[in-house]
mmCIF file of C-alpha atoms in Angstrom:
data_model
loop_
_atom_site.group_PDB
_atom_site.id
_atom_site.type_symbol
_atom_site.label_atom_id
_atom_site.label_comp_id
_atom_site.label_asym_id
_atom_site.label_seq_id
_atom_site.Cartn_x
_atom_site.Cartn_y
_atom_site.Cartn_z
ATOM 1 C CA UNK A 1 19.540 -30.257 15.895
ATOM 2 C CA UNK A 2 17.728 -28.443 13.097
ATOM 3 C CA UNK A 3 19.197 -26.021 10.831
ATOM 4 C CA UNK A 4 19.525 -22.811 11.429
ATOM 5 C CA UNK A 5 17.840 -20.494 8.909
ATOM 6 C CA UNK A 6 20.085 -18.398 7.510
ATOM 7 C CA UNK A 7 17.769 -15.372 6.988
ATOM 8 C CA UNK A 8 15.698 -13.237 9.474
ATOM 9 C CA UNK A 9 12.247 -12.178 7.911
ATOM 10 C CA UNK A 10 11.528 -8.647 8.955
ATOM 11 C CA UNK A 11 8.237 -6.905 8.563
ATOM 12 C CA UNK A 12 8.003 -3.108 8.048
ATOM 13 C CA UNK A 13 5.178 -1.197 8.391
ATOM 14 C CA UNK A 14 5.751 2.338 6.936
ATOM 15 C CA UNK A 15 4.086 5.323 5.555
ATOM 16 C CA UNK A 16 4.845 8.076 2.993
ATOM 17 C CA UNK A 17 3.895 10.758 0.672
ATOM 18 C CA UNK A 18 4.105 9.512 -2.828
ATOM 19 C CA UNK A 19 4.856 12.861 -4.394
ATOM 20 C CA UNK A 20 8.465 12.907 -4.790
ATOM 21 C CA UNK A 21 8.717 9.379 -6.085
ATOM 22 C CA UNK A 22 7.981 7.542 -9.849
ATOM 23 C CA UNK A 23 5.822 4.462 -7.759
ATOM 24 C CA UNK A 24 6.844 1.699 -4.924
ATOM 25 C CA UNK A 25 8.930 -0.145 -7.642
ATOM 26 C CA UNK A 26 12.237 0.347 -8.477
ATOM 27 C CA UNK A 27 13.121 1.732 -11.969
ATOM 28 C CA UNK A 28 16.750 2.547 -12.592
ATOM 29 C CA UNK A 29 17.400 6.295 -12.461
ATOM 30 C CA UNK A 30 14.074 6.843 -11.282
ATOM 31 C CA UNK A 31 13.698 8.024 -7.393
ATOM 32 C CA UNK A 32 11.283 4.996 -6.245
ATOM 33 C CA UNK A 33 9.956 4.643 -2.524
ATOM 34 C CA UNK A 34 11.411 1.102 -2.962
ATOM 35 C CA UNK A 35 14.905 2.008 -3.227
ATOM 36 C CA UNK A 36 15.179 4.477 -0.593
ATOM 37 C CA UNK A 37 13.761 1.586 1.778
ATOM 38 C CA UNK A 38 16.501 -0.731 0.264
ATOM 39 C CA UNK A 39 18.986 1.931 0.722
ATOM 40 C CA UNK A 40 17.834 2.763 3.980
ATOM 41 C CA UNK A 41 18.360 -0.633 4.917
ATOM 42 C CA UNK A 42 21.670 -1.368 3.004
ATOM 43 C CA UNK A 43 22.888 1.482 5.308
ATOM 44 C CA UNK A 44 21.681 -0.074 8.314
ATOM 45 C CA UNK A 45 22.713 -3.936 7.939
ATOM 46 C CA UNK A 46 25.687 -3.245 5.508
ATOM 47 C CA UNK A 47 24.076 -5.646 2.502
ATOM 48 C CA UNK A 48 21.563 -5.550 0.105
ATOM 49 C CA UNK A 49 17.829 -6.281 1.353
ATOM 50 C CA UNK A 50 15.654 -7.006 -1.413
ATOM 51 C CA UNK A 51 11.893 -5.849 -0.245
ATOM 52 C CA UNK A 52 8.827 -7.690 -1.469
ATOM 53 C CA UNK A 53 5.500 -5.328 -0.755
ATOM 54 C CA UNK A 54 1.864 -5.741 -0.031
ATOM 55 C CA UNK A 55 1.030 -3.096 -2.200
ATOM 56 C CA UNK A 56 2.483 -2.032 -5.442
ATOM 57 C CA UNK A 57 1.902 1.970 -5.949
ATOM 58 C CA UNK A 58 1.560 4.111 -8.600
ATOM 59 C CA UNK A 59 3.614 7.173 -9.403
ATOM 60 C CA UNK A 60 2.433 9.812 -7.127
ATOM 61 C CA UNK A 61 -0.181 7.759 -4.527
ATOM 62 C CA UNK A 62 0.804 7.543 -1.289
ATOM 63 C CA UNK A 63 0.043 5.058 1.883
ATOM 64 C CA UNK A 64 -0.959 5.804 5.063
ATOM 65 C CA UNK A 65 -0.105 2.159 6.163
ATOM 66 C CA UNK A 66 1.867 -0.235 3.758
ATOM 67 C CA UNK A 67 3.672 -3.789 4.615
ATOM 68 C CA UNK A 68 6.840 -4.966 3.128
ATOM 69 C CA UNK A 69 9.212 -7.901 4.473
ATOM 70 C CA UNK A 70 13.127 -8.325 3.873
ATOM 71 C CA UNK A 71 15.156 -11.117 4.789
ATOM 72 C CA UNK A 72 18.123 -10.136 6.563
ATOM 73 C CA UNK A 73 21.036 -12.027 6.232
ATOM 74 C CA UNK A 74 21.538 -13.896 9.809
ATOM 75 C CA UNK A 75 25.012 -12.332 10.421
ATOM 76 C CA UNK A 76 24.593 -9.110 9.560
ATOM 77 C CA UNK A 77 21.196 -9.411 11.809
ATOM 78 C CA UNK A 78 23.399 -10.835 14.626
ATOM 79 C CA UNK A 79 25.901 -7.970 13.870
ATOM 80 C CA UNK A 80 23.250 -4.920 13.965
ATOM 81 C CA UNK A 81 21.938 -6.706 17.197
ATOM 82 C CA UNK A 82 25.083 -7.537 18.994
ATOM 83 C CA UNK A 83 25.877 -3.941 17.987
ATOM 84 C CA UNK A 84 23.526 -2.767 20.556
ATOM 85 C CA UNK A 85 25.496 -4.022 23.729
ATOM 86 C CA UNK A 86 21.486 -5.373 25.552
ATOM 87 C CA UNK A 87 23.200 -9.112 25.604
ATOM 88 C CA UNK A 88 19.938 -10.272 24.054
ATOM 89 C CA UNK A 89 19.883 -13.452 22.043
ATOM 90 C CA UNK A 90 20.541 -12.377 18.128
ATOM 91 C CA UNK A 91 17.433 -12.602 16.467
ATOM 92 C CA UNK A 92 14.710 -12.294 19.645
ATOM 93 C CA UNK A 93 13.207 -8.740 19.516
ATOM 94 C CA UNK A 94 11.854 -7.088 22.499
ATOM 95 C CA UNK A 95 8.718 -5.976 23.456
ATOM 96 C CA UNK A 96 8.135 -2.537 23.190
ATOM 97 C CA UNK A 97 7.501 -0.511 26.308
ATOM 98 C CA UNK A 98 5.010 1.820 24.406
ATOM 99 C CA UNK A 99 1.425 0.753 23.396
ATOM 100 C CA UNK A 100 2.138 3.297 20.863
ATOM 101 C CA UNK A 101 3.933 1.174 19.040
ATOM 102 C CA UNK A 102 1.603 -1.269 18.155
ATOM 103 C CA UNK A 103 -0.837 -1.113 15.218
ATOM 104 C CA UNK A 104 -4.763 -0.272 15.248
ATOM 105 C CA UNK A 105 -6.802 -3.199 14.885
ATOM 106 C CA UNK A 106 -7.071 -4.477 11.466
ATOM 107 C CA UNK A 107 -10.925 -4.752 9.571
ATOM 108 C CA UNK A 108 -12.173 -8.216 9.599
ATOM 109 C CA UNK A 109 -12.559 -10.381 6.373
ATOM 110 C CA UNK A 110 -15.216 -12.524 6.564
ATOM 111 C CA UNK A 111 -14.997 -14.900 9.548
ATOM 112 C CA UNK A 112 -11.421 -14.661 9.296
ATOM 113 C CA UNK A 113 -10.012 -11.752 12.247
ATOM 114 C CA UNK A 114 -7.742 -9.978 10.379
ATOM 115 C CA UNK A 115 -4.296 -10.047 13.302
ATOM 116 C CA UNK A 116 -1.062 -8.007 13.643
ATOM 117 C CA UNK A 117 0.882 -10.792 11.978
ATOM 118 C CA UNK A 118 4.351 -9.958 13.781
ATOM 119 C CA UNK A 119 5.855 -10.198 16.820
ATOM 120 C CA UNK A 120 6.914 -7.685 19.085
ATOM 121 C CA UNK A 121 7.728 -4.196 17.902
ATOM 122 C CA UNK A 122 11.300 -3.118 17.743
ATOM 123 C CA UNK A 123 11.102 0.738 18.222
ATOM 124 C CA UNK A 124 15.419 0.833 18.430
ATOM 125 C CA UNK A 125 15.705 -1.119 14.699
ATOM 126 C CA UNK A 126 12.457 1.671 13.603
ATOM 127 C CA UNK A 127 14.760 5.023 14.575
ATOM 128 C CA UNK A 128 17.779 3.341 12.883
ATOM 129 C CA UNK A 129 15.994 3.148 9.990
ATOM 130 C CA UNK A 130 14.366 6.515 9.741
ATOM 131 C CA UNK A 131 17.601 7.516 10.901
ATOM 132 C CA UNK A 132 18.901 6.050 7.962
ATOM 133 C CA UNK A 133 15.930 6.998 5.270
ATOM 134 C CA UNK A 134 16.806 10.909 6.433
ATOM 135 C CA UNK A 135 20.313 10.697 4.962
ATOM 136 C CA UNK A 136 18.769 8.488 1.800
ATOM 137 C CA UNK A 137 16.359 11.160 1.356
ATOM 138 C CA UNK A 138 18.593 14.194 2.027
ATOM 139 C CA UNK A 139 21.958 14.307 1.224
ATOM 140 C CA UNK A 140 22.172 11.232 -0.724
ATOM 141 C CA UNK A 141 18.884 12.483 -3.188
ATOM 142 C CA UNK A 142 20.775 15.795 -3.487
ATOM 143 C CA UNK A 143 23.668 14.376 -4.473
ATOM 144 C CA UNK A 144 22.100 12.376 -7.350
ATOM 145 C CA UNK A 145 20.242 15.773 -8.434
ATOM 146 C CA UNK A 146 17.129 15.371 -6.829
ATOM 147 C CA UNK A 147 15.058 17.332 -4.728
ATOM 148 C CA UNK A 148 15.827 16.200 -1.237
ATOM 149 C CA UNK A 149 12.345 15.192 0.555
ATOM 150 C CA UNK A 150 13.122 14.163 4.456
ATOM 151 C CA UNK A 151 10.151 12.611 6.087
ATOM 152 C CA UNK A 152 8.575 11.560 2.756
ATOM 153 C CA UNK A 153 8.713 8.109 4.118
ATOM 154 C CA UNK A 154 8.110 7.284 7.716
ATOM 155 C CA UNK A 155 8.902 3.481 9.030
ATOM 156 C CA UNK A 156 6.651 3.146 11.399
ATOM 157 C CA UNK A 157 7.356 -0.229 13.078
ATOM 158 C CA UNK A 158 9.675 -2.905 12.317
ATOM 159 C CA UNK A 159 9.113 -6.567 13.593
ATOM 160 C CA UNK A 160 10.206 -10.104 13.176
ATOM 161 C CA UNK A 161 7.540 -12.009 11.013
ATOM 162 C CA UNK A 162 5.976 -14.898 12.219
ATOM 163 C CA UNK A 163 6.651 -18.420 10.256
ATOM 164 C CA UNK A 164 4.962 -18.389 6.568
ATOM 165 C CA UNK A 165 4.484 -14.847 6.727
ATOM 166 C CA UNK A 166 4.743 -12.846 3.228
ATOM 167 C CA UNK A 167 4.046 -9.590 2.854
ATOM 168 C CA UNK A 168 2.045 -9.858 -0.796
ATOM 169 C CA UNK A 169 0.890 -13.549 -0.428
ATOM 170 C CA UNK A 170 -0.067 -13.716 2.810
ATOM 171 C CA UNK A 171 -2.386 -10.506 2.919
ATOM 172 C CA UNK A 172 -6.603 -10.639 3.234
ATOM 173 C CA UNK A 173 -7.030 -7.390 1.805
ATOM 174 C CA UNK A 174 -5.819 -4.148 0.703
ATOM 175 C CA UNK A 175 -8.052 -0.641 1.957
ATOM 176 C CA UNK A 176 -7.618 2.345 -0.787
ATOM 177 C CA UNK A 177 -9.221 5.671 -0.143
ATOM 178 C CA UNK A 178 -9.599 8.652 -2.496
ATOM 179 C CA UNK A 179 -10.741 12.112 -1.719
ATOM 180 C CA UNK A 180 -12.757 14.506 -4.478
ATOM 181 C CA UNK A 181 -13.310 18.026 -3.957
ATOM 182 C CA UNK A 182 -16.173 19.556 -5.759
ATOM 183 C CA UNK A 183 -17.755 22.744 -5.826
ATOM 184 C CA UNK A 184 -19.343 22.079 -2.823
ATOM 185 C CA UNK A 185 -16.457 20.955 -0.887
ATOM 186 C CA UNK A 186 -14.097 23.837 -2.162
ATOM 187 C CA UNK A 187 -10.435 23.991 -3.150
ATOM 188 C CA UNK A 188 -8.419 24.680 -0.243
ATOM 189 C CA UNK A 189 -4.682 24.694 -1.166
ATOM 190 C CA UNK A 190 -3.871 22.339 1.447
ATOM 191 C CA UNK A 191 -5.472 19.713 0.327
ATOM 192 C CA UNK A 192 -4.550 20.103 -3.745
ATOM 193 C CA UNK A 193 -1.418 17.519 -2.910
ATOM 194 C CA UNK A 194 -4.387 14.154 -1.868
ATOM 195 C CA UNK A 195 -7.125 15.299 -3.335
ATOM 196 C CA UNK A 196 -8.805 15.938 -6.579
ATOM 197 C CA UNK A 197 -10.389 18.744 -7.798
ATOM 198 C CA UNK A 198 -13.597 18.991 -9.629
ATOM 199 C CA UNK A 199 -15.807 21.602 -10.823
ATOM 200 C CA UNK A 200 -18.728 20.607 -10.760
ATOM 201 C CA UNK A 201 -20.931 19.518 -7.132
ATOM 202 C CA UNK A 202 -21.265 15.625 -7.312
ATOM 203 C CA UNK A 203 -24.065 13.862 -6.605
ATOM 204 C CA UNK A 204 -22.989 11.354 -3.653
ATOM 205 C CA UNK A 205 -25.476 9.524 -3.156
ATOM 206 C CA UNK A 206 -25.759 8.400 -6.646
ATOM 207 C CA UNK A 207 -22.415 7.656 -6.823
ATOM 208 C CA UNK A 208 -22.325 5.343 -3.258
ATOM 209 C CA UNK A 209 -25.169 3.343 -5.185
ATOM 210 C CA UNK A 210 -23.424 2.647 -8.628
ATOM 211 C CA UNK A 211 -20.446 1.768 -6.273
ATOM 212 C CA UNK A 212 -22.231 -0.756 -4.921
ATOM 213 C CA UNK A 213 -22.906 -2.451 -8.254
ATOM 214 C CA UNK A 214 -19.609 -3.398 -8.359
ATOM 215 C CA UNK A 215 -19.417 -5.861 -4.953
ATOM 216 C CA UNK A 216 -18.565 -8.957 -4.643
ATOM 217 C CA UNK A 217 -15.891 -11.802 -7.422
ATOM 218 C CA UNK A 218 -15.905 -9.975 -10.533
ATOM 219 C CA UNK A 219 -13.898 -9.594 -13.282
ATOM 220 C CA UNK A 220 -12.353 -6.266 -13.497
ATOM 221 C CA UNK A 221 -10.926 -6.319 -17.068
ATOM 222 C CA UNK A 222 -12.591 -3.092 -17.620
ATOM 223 C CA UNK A 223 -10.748 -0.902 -14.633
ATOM 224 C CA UNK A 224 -7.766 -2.852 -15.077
ATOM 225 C CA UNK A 225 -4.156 -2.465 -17.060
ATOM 226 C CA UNK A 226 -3.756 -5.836 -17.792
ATOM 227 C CA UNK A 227 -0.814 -7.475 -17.202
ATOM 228 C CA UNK A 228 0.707 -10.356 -19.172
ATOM 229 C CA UNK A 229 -0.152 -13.775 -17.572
ATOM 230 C CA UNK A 230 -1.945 -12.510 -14.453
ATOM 231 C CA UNK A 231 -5.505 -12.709 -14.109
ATOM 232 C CA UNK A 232 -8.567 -9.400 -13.652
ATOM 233 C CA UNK A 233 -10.447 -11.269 -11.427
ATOM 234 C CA UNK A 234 -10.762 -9.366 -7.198
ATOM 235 C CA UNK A 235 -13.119 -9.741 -4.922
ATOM 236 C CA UNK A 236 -14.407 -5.901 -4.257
ATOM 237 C CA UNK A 237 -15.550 -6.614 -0.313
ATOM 238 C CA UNK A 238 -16.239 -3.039 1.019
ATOM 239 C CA UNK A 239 -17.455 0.041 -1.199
ATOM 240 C CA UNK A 240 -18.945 3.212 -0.060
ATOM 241 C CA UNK A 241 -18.488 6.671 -1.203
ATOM 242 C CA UNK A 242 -19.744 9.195 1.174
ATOM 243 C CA UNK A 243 -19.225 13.015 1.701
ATOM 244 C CA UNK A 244 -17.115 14.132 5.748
ATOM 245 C CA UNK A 245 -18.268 17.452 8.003
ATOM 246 C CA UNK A 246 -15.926 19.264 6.291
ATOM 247 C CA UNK A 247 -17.203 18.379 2.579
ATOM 248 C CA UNK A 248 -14.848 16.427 1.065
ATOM 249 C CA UNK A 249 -15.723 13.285 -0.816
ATOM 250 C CA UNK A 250 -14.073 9.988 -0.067
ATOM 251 C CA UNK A 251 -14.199 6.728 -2.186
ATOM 252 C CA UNK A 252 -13.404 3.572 0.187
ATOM 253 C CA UNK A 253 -12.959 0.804 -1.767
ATOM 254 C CA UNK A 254 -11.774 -2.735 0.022
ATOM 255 C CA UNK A 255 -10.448 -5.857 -1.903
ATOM 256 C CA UNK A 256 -8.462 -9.122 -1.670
ATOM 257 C CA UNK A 257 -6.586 -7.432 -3.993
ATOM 258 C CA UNK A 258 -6.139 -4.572 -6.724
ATOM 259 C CA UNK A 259 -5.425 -4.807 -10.413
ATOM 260 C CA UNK A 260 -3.068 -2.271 -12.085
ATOM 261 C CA UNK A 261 -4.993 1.509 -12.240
ATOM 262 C CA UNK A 262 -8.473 -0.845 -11.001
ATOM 263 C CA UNK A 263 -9.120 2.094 -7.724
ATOM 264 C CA UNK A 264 -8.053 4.883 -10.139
ATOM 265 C CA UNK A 265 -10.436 3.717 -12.746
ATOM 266 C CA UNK A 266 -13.328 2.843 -10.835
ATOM 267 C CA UNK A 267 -13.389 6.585 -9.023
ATOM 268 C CA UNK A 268 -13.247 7.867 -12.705
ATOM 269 C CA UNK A 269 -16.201 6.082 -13.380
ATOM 270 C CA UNK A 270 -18.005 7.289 -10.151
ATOM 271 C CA UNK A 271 -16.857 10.736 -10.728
ATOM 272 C CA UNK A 272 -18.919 10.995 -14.121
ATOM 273 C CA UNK A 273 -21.777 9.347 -12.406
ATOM 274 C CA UNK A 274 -22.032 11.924 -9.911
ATOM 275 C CA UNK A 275 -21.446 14.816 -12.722
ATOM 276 C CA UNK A 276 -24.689 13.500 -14.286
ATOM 277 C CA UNK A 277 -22.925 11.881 -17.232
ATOM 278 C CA UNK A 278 -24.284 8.787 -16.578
ATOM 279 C CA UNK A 279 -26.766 6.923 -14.318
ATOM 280 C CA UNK A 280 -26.000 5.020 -11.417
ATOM 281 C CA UNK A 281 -26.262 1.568 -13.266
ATOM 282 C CA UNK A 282 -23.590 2.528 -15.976
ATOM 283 C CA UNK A 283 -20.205 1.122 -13.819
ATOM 284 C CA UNK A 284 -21.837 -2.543 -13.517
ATOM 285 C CA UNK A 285 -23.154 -2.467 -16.927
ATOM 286 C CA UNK A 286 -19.005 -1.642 -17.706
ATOM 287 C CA UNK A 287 -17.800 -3.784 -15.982
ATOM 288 C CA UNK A 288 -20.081 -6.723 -17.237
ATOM 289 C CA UNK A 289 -18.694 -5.350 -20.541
ATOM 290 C CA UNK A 290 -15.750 -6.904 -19.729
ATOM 291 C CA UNK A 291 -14.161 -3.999 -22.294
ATOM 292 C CA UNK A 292 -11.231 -1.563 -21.342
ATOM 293 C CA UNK A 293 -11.739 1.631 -23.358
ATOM 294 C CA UNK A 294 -11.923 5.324 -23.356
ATOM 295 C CA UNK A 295 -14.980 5.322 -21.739
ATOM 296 C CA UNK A 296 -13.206 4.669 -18.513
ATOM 297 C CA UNK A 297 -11.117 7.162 -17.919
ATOM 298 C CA UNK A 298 -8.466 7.151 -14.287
ATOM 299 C CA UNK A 299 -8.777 9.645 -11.421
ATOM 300 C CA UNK A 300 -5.228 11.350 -11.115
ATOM 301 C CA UNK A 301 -2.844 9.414 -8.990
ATOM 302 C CA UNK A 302 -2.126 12.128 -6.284
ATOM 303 C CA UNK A 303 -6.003 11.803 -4.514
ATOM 304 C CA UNK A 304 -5.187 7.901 -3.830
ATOM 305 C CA UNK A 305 -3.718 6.501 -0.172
ATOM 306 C CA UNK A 306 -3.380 2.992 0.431
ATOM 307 C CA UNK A 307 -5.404 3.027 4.011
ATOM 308 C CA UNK A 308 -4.672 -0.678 5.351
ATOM 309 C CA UNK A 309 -3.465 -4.373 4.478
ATOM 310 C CA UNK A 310 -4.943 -6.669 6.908
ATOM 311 C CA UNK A 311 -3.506 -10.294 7.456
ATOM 312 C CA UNK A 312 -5.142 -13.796 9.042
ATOM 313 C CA UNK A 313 -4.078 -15.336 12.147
ATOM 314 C CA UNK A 314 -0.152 -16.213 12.224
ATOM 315 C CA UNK A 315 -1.335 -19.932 12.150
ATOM 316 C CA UNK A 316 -2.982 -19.029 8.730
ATOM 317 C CA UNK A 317 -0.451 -17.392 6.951
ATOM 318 C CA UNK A 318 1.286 -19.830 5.139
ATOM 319 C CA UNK A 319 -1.747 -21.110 3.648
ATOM 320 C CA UNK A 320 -3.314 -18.033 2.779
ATOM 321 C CA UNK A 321 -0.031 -16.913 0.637
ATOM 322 C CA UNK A 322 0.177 -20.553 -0.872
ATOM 323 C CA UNK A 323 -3.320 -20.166 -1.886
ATOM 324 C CA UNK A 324 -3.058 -16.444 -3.531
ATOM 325 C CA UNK A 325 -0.378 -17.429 -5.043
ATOM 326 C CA UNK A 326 -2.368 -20.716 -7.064
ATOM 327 C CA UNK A 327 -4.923 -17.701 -7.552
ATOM 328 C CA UNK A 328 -3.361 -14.865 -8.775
ATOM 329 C CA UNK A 329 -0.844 -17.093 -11.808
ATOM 330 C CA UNK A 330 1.715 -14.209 -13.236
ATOM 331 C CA UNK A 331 0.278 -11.500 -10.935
#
């Protein structure tokens, strides 16, 4: 009889406004989205759940869809499930009675069809842990001396992972968007919290062509932070700037991955492109520079959303995060 594994891998789809927090990443006596998830989840389970994330964010971007997966100790997962009274085998979620529940359709990469990556939803586990996240963000941030901020992060759906799934590793591509409001678009107070303001009106179209420039394996050194050990090089699949009904400008920019400040950088570039500072050619000829300087300078955090992560077929998981990992080194 084989062993029993003695964790449950969760994954955790989950939204939130990045405002209120210093990043996804935990920093001690910094507010983090990552700890009030941990929290959240201590509450829940009664032990410490270490998170691992598709997605690192910055201070002050948000995510209209990120992925994270925690291993749950098996007996406190067969304690929360027992707790329930349903007489289901610990450790077999159910299928949820609401379409709902499940997630849109994922973008394709390549020939590879991006999939759901989990099994079925568990919408009673989801309000426990919103449940939970309203106390972490309410009366536990007052009483550290922080604004409270219910609702600032939303779980969405909680699932049991298939075999070799990992939440970083195993992931075909992150989707960023960032939204620009020039003097075209207007500055509506509503939107000053996800979108940036410019003065002047941007030429779009020149800035959806020097966007283009930047397609395909490159080496990002010069819209990257570098890190120690890890490597610049991403695969930029989708890029398109384009301008809705309602005149806002959005940057869509779609990758295997993302380098530290690379989205933030690369809209700064666009940005003085479509100001007239430069001509459409000058973000490829940077980053064949293969330079980081002040040239470059980052779009504000607060206009960026992580949009998506999209992951292979379950029977492709384990190979795609062995293979990023051989990639990506110290990453």
């Amino acid at each position: 009889m084989p062993e029993q594994d003695p964790c449950v891998r969760l994954r955790i789809d989950l939204a939130y406004d990045g405002a209120p927090f210093r990043g996804w990443a935990r920093q001690p006596g910094l507010p983090s989205v990552q700890e009030a998830v941990e929290d959240a989840l201590c509450l829940v389970f009664r032990v410490r759940c270490p998170t691992v994330v598709a997605g690192r964010t910055d201070t002050g971007v948000h995510a209209r869809s990120q992925t994270v997966h925690v291993d749950v100790p098996r007996e406190a997962w067969e304690r929360v499930t027992r707790s329930r009274g349903t007489g289901r085998v610990a450790g077999a979620l159910p299928a949820s009675p609401d379409p709902a529940h499940a997630s849109a359709p994922a973008a394709t990469t390549g020939t590879v069809a991006a999939s759901d990556a989990r099994g079925p939803v568990d919408p009673v586990l989801a309000r426990r842990l919103n449940g939970a996240l309203n106390r972490v963000l309410g009366k536990d941030r007052a009483d550290r001396g922080w604004e409270p901020v219910v609702g600032a992060v939303v779980v969405q759906s909680v699932a049991q992972a298939p075999p070799g799934f990992d939440a970083r590793f195993s992931a075909l591509s992150r989707a960023y968007r960032y939204r620009v409001a020039d003097a075209r678009t207007g500055h509506d107070p509503l939107t000053r919290t996800f979108s940036w303001w410019v003065d002047p009106q941007l030429d779009v179209a020149a800035m959806d062509g020097a966007v283009r420039e930047l397609l395909g394996l490159h080496d990002f050194l010069s819209y990257c932070k570098p890190r120690a050990g890890a490597t610049t090089v991403r695969e930029l699949q989708r890029a398109t700037v384009d301008r809705d009904e309602h005149g806002m400008i959005t940057v869509a920019l779609t990758a295997d991955a993302f380098c530290h400040h690379m989205v933030r950088s690369v809209v700064g570039a666009l940005v003085r492109v479509g100001e007239g500072r430069h001509g459409p050619s000058w973000p490829g000829e940077r980053l064949r520079a293969r330079t980081r300087d002040a040239a470059i300078v980052m779009a504000p955090a607060h206009g960026l959303v992580l949009d998506a992560v999209a992951y292979p077929d379950d029977a492709l998981l384990a190979e795609r995060a062995r293979v990023t990992r051989a990639r990506r080194g110290g990453d």
